[in-house]
Short mmCIF file of N, CA and C in Angstrom, two decimals:
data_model
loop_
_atom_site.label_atom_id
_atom_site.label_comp_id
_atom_site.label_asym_id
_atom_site.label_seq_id
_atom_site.Cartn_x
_atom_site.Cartn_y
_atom_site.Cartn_z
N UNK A 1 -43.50 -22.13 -41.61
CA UNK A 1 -44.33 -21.40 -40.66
C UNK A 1 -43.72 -21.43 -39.27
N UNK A 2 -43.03 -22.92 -38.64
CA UNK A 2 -42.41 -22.81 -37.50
C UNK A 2 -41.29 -21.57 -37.36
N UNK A 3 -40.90 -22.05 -38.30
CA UNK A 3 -39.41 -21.03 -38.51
C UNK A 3 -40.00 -19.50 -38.48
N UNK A 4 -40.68 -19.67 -38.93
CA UNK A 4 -41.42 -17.89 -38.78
C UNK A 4 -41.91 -17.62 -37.28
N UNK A 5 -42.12 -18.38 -36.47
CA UNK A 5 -42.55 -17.86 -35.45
C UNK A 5 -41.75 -17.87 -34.60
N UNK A 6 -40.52 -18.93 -34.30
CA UNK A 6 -39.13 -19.17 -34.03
C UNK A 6 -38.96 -17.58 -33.97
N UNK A 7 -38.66 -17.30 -35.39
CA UNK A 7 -38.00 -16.39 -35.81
C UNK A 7 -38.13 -15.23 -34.82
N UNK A 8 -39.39 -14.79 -35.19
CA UNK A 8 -40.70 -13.66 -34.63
C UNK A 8 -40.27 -14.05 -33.17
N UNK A 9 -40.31 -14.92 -31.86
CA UNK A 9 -40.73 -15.05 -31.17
C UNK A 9 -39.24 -14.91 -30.57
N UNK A 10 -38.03 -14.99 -31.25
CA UNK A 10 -36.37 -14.63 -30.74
C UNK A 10 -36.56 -13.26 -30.60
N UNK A 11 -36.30 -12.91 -31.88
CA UNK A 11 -36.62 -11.14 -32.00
C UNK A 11 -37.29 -10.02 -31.33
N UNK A 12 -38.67 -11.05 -30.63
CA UNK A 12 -39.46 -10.14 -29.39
C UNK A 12 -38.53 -10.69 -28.30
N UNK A 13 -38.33 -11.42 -27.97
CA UNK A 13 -37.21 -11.73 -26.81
C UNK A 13 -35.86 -10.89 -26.60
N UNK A 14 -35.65 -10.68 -27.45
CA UNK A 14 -34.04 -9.65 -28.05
C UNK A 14 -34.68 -8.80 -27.86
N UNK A 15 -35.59 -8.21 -28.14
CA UNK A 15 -35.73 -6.58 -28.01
C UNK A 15 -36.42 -6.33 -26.64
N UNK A 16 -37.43 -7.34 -26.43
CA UNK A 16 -37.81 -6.97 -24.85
C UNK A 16 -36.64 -6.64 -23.77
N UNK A 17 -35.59 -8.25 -23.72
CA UNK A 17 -34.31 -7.80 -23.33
C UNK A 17 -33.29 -6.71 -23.69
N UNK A 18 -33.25 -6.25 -24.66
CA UNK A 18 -32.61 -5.16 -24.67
C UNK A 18 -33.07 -4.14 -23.94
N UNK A 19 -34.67 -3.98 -23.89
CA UNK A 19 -35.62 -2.77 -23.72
C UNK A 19 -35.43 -2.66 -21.74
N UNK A 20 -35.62 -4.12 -21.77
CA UNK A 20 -35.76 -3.92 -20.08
C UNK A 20 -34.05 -3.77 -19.22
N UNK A 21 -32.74 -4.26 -19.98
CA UNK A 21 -31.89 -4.23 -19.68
C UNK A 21 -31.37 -2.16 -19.68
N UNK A 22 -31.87 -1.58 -20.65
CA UNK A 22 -31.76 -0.65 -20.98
C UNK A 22 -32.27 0.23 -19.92
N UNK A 23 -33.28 0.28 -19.51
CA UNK A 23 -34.10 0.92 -18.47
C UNK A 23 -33.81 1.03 -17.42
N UNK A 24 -32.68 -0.79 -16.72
CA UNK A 24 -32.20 -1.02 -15.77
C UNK A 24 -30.83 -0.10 -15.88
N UNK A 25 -30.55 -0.07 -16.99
CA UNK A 25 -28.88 0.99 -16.95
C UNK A 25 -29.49 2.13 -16.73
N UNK A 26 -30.61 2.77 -17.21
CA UNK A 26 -30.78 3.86 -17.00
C UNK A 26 -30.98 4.16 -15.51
N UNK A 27 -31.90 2.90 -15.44
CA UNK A 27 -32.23 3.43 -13.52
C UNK A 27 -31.33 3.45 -12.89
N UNK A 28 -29.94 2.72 -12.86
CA UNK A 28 -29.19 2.70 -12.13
C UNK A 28 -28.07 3.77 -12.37
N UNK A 29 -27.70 4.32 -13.60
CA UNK A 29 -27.33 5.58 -13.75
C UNK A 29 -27.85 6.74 -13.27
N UNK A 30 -29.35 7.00 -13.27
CA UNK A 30 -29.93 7.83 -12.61
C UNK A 30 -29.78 7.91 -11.38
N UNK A 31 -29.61 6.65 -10.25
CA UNK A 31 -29.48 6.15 -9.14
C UNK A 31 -28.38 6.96 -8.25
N UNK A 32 -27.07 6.52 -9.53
CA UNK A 32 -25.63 7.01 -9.04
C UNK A 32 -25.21 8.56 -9.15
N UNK A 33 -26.25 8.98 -10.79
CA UNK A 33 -26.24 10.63 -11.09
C UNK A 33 -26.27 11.24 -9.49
N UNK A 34 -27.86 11.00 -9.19
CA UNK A 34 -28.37 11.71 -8.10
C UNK A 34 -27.49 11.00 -6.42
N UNK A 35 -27.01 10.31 -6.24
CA UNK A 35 -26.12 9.77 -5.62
C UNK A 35 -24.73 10.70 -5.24
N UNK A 36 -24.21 10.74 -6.95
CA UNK A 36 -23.12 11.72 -6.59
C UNK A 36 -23.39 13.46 -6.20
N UNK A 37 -24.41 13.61 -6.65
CA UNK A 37 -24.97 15.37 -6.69
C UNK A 37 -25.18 15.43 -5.20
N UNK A 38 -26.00 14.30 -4.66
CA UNK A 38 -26.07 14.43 -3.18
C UNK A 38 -24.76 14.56 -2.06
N UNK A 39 -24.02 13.14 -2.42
CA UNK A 39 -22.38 13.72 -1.81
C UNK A 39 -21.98 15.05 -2.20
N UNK A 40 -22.16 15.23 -3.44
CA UNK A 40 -21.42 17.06 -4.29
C UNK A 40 -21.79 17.82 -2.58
N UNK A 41 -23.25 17.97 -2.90
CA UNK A 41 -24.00 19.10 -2.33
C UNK A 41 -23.43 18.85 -0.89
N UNK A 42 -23.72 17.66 -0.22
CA UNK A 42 -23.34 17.04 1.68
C UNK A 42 -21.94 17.81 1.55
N UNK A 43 -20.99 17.54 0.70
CA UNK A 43 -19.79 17.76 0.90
C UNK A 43 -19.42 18.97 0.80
N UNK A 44 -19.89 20.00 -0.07
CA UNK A 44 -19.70 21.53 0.08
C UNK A 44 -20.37 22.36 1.17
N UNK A 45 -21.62 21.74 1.56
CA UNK A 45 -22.14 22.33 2.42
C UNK A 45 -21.37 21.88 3.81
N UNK A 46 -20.70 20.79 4.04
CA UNK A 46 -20.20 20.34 5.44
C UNK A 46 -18.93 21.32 5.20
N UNK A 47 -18.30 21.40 3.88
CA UNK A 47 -17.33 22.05 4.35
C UNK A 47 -17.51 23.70 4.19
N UNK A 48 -18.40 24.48 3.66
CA UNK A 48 -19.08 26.03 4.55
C UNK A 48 -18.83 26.05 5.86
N UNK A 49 -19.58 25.23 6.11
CA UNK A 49 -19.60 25.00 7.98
C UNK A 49 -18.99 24.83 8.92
N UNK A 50 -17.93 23.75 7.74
CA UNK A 50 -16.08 24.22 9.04
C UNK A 50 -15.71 25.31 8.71
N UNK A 51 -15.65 26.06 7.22
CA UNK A 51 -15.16 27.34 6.87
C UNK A 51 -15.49 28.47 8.10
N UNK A 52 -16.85 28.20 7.62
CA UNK A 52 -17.86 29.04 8.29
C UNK A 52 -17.55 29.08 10.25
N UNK A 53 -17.39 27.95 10.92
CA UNK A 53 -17.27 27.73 12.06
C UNK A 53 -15.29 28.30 12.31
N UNK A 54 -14.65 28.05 11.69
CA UNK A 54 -13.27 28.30 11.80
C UNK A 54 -12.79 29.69 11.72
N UNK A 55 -13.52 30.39 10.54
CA UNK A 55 -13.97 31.72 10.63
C UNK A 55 -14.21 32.69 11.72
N UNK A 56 -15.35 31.69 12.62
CA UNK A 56 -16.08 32.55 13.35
C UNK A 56 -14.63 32.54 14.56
N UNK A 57 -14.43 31.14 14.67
CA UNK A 57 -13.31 30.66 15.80
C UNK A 57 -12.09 32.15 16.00
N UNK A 58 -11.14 31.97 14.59
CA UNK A 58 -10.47 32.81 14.63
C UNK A 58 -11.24 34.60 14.39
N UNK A 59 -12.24 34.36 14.44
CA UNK A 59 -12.42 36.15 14.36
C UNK A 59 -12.31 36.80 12.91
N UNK A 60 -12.01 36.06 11.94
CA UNK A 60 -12.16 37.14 10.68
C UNK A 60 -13.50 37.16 9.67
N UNK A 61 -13.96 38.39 10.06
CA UNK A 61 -15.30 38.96 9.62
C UNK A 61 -15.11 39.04 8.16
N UNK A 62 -16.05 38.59 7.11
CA UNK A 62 -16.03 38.81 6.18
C UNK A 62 -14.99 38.00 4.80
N UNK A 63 -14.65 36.59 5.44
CA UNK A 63 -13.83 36.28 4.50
C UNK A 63 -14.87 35.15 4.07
N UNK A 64 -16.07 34.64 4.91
CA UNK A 64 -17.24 33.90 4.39
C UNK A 64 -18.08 34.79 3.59
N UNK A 65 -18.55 34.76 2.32
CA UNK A 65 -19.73 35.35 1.86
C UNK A 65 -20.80 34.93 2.28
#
């Protein structure tokens, strides 16, 4: 009977830990996903804006869409 609950009582331990370790990768993948999409986005849009500003500098109409 000990051994059975031993048993039982590893096995919820193993899987809780797996369960909560799992969640933590996820959160922190999610973390870095949206992390990098944010640099993506900061970084294309900063560089429109020199496009965009360098553009205007030298005078050529129409090479920004």
């Amino acid at each position: 009977m000990w051994e059975e609950l031993a048993t039982l009582s590893a096995s919820f331990w193993i899987q809780t830990f797996r369960s909560q370790t799992y969640s933590k990768l996820r959160f922190y993948s999610n973390i870095v996903s949206c992390t990098k999409e944010a640099y993506y986005q900061g970084y294309h849009s900063a560089s429109r804006v020199v496009l965009h500003m360098h553009v205007n500098a030298y005078g050529h109409p129409g090479v920004l869409k």
